[in-house]
PDB file of C-alpha atoms in Angstrom:
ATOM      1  CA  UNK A 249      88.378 123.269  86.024  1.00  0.00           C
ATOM      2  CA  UNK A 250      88.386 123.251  89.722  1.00  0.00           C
ATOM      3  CA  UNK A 251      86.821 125.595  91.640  1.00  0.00           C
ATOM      4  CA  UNK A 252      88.898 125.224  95.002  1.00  0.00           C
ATOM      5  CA  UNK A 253      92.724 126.013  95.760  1.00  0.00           C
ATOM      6  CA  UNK A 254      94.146 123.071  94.281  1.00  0.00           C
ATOM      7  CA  UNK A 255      98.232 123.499  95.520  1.00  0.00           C
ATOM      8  CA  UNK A 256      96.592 123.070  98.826  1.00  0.00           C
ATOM      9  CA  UNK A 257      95.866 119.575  98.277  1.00  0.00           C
ATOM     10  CA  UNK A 258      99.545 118.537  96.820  1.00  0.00           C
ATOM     11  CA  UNK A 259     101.363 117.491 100.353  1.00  0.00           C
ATOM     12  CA  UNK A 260     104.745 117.438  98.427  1.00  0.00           C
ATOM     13  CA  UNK A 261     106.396 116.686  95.134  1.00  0.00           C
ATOM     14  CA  UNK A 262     109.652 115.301  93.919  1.00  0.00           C
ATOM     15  CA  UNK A 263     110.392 117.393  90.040  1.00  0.00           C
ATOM     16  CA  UNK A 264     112.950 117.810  88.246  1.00  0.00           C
ATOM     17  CA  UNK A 265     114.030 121.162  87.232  1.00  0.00           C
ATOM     18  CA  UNK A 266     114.850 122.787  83.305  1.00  0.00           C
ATOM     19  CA  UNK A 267     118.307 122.677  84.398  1.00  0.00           C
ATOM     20  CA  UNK A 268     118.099 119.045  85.080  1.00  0.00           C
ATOM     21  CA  UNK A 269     118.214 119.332  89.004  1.00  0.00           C
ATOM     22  CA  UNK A 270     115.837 116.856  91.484  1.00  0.00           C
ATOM     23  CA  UNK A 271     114.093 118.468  94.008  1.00  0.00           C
ATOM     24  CA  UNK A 272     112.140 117.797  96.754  1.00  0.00           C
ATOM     25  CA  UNK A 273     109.788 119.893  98.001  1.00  0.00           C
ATOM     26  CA  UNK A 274     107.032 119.783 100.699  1.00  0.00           C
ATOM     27  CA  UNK A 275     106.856 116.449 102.512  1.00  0.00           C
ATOM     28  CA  UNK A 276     103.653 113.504 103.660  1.00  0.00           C
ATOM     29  CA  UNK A 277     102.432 115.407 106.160  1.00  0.00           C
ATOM     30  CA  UNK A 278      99.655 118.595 106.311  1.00  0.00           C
ATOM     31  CA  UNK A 279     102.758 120.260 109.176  1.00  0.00           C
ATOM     32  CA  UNK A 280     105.786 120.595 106.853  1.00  0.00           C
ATOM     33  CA  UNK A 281     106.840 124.002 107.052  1.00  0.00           C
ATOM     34  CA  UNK A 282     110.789 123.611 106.735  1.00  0.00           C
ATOM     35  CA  UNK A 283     112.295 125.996 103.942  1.00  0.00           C
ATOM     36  CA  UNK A 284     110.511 127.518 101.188  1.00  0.00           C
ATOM     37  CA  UNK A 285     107.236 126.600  99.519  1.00  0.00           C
ATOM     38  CA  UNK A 286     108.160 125.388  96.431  1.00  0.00           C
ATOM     39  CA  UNK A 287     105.087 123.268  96.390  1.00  0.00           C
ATOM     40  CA  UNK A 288     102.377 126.059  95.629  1.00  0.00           C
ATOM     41  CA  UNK A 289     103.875 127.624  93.113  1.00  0.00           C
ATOM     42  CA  UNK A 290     105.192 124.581  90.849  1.00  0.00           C
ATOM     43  CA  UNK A 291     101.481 123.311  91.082  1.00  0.00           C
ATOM     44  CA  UNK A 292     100.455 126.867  89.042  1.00  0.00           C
ATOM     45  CA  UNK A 293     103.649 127.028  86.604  1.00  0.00           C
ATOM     46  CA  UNK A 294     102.600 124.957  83.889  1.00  0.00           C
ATOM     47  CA  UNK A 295     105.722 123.139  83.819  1.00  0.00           C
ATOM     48  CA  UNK A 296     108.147 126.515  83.703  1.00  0.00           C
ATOM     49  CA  UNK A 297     109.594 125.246  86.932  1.00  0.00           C
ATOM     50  CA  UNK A 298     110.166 121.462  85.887  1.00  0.00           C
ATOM     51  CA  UNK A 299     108.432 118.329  85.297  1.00  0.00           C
ATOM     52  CA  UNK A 300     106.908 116.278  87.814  1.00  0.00           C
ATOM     53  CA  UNK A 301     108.824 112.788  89.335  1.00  0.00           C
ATOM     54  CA  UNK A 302     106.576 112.086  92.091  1.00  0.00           C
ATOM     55  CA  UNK A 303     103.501 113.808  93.711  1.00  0.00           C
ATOM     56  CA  UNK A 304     102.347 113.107  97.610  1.00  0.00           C
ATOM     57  CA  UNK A 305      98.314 114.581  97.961  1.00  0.00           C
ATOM     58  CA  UNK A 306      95.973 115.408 100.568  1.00  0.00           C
ATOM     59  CA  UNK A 307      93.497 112.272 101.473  1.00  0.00           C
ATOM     60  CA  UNK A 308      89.985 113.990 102.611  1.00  0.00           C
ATOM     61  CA  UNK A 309      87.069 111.740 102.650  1.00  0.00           C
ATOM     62  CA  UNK A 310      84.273 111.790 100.614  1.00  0.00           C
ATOM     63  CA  UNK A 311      81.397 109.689 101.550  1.00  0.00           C
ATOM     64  CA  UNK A 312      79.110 110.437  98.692  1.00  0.00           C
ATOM     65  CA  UNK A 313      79.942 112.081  95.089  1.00  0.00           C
ATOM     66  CA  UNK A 314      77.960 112.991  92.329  1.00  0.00           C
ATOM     67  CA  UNK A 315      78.877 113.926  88.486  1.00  0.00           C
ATOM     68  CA  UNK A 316      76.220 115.949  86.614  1.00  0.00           C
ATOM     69  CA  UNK A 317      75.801 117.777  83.222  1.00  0.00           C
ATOM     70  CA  UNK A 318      73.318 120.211  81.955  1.00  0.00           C
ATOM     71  CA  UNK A 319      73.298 122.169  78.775  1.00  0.00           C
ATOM     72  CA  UNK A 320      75.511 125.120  78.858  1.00  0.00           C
ATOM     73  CA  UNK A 321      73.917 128.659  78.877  1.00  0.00           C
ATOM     74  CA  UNK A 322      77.491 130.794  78.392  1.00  0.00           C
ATOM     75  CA  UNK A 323      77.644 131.820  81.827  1.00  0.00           C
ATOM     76  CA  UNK A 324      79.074 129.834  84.970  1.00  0.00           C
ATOM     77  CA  UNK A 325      76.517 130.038  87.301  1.00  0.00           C
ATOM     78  CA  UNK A 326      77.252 130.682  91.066  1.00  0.00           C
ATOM     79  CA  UNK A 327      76.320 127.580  92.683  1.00  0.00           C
ATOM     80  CA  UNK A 328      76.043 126.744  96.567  1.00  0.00           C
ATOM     81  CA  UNK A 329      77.327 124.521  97.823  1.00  0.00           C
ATOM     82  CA  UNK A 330      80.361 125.121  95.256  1.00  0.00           C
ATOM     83  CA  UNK A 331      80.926 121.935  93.279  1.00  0.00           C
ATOM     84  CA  UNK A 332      84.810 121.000  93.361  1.00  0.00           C
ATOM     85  CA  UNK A 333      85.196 120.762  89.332  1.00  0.00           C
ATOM     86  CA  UNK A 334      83.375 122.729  87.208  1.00  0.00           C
ATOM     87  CA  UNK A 335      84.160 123.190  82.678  1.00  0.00           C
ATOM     88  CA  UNK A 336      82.282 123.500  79.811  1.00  0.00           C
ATOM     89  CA  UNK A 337      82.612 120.840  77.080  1.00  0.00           C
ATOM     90  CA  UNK A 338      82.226 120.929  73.405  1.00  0.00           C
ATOM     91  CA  UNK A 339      80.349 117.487  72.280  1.00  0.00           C
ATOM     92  CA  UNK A 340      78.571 116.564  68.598  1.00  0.00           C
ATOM     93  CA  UNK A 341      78.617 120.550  68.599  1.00  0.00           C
ATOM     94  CA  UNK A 342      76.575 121.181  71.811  1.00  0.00           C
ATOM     95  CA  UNK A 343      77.870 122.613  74.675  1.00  0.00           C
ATOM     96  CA  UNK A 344      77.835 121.021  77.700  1.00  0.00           C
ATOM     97  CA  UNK A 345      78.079 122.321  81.632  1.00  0.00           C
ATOM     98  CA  UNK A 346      79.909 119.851  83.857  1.00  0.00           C
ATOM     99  CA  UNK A 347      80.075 119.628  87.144  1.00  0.00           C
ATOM    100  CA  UNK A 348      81.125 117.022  89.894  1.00  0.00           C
ATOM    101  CA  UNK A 349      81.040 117.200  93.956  1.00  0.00           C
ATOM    102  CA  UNK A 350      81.972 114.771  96.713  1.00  0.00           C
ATOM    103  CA  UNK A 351      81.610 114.957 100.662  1.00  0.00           C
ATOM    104  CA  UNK A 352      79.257 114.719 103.305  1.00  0.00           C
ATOM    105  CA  UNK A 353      76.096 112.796 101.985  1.00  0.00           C
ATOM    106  CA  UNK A 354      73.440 115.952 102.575  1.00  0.00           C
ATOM    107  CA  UNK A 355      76.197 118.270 101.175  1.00  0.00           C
ATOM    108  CA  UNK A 356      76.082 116.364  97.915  1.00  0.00           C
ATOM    109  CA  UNK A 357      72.429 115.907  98.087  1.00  0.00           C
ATOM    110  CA  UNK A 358      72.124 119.698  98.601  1.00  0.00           C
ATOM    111  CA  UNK A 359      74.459 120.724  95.403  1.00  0.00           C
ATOM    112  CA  UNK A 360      72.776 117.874  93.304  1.00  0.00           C
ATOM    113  CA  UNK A 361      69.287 119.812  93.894  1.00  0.00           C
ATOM    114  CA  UNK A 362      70.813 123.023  92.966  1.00  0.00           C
ATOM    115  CA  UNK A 363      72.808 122.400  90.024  1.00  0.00           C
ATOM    116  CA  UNK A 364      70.096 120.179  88.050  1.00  0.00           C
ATOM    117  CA  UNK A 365      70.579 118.013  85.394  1.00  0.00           C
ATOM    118  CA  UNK A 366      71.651 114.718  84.963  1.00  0.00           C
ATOM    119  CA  UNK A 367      74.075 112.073  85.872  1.00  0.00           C
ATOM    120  CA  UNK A 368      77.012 111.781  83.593  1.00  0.00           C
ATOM    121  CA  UNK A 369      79.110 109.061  82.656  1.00  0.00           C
ATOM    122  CA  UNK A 370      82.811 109.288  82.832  1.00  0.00           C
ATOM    123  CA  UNK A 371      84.803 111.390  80.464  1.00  0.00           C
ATOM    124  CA  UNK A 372      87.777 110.598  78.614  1.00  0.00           C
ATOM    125  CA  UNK A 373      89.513 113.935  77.739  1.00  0.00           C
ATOM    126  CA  UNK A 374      92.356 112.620  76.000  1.00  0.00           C
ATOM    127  CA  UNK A 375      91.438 112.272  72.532  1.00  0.00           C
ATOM    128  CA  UNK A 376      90.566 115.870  72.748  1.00  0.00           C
ATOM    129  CA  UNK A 377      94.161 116.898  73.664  1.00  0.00           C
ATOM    130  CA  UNK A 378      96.784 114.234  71.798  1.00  0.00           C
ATOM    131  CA  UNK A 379      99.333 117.168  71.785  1.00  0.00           C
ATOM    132  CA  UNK A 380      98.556 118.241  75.709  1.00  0.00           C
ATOM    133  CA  UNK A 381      96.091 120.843  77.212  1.00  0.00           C
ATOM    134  CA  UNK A 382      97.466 124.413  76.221  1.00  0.00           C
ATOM    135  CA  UNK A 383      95.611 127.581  76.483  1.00  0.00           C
ATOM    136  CA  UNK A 384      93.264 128.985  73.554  1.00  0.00           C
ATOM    137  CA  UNK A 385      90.330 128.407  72.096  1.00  0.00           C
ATOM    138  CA  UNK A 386      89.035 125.107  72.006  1.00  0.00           C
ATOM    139  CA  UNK A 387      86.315 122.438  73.119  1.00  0.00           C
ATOM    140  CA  UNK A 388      86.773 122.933  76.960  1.00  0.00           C
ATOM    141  CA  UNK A 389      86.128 125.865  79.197  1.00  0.00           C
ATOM    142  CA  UNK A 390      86.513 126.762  82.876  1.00  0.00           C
ATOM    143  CA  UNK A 391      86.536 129.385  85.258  1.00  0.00           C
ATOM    144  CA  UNK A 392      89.876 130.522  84.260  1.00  0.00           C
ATOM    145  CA  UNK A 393      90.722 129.321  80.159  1.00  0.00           C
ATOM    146  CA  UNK A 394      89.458 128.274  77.458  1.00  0.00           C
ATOM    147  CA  UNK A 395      91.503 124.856  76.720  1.00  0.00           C
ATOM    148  CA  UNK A 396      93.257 123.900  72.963  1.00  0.00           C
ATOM    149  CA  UNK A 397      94.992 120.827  71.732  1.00  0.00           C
ATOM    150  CA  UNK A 398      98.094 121.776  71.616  1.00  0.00           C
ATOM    151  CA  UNK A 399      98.064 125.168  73.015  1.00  0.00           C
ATOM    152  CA  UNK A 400     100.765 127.535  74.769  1.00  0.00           C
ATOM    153  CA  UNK A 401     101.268 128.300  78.743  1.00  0.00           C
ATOM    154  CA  UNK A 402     100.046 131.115  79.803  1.00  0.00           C
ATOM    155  CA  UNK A 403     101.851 134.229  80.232  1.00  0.00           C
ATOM    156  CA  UNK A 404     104.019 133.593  83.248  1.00  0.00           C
ATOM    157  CA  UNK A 405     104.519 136.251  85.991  1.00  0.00           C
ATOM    158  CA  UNK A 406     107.784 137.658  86.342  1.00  0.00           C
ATOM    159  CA  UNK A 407     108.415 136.058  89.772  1.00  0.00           C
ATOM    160  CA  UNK A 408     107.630 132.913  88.022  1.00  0.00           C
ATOM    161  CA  UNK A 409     110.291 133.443  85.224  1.00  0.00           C
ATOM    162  CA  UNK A 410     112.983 134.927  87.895  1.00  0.00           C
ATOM    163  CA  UNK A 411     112.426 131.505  90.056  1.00  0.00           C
ATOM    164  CA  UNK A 412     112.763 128.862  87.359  1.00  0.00           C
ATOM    165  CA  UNK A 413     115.799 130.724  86.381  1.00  0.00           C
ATOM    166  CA  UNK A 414     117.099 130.207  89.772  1.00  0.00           C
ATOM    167  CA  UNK A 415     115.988 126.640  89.973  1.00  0.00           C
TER     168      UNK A 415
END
């Protein structure tokens, strides 16, 4: 679960559309403002407006990172500096509070004092979606969902539905 506005970081993408159209949208630079945005909104769609061919992202530097876990109370706590991912996972039937945060060396240091608890290891989410990440009830949790093997979309909006239509 990020925390920050993730389409902001996808430069451009190349997708094809339900209709079986390619295109390209956005470009490989920050100052590509030709046309629509098609960029922002395919990045929240769920796959409604296509299915990704190619993606070009943002490079920002990150000179230190950290990823911690600490049990998980219920509640996502408000946390400053704001850590760029932050979810809830299910393990061996305890839940767990994840977080993880890169940048500026003191920035990190900062966040890793105010979050607490203890390096984790890398996590392999696959095995706990074989069927793909859908929403419902299930062993992961962020600021938005609760995430199921296997689960449906979300509820587009209208706009949403009216543009992959037209796409």
């Amino acid at each position: 679960g990020q925390t920050f506005f993730f389409p902001a970081e996808v430069l451009g993408l190349t997708f094809k559309t339900p209709k079986g159209r390619v295109v390209r949208a956005g470009g490989v630079v920050v100052k590509n403002v030709q046309g629509y945005d098609l960029v922002r909104p395919f990045v929240g769609s769920f796959g409604l407006l296509g299915k990704v061919l190619e993606v070009v992202f943002r490079l920002r530097p990150g000179q230190a990172s950290v990823f911690l876990k600490r049990p998980f109370t219920g509640e996502f706590p408000e946390l400053t500096p704001h850590p760029r991912f932050l979810f809830a996972l299910l393990e061996e039937g305890r839940w767990w509070l994840y977080a993880f945060h890169f940048g500026h060396e003191k920035e990190v240091a900062r966040f890793q004092e105010a979050f607490g608890g203890e390096e984790a290891r890398p996590l392999d989410l696959r095995p706990l979606f074989p069927q793909g990440m859908g929403v419902g009830e299930g062993p992961l949790k962020d600021l938005r969902f609760s995430w199921a093997d296997g689960g449906r979309a979300p509820e587009p909006p209208e706009a949403f539905r009216k543009l992959a239509e037209a796409l």
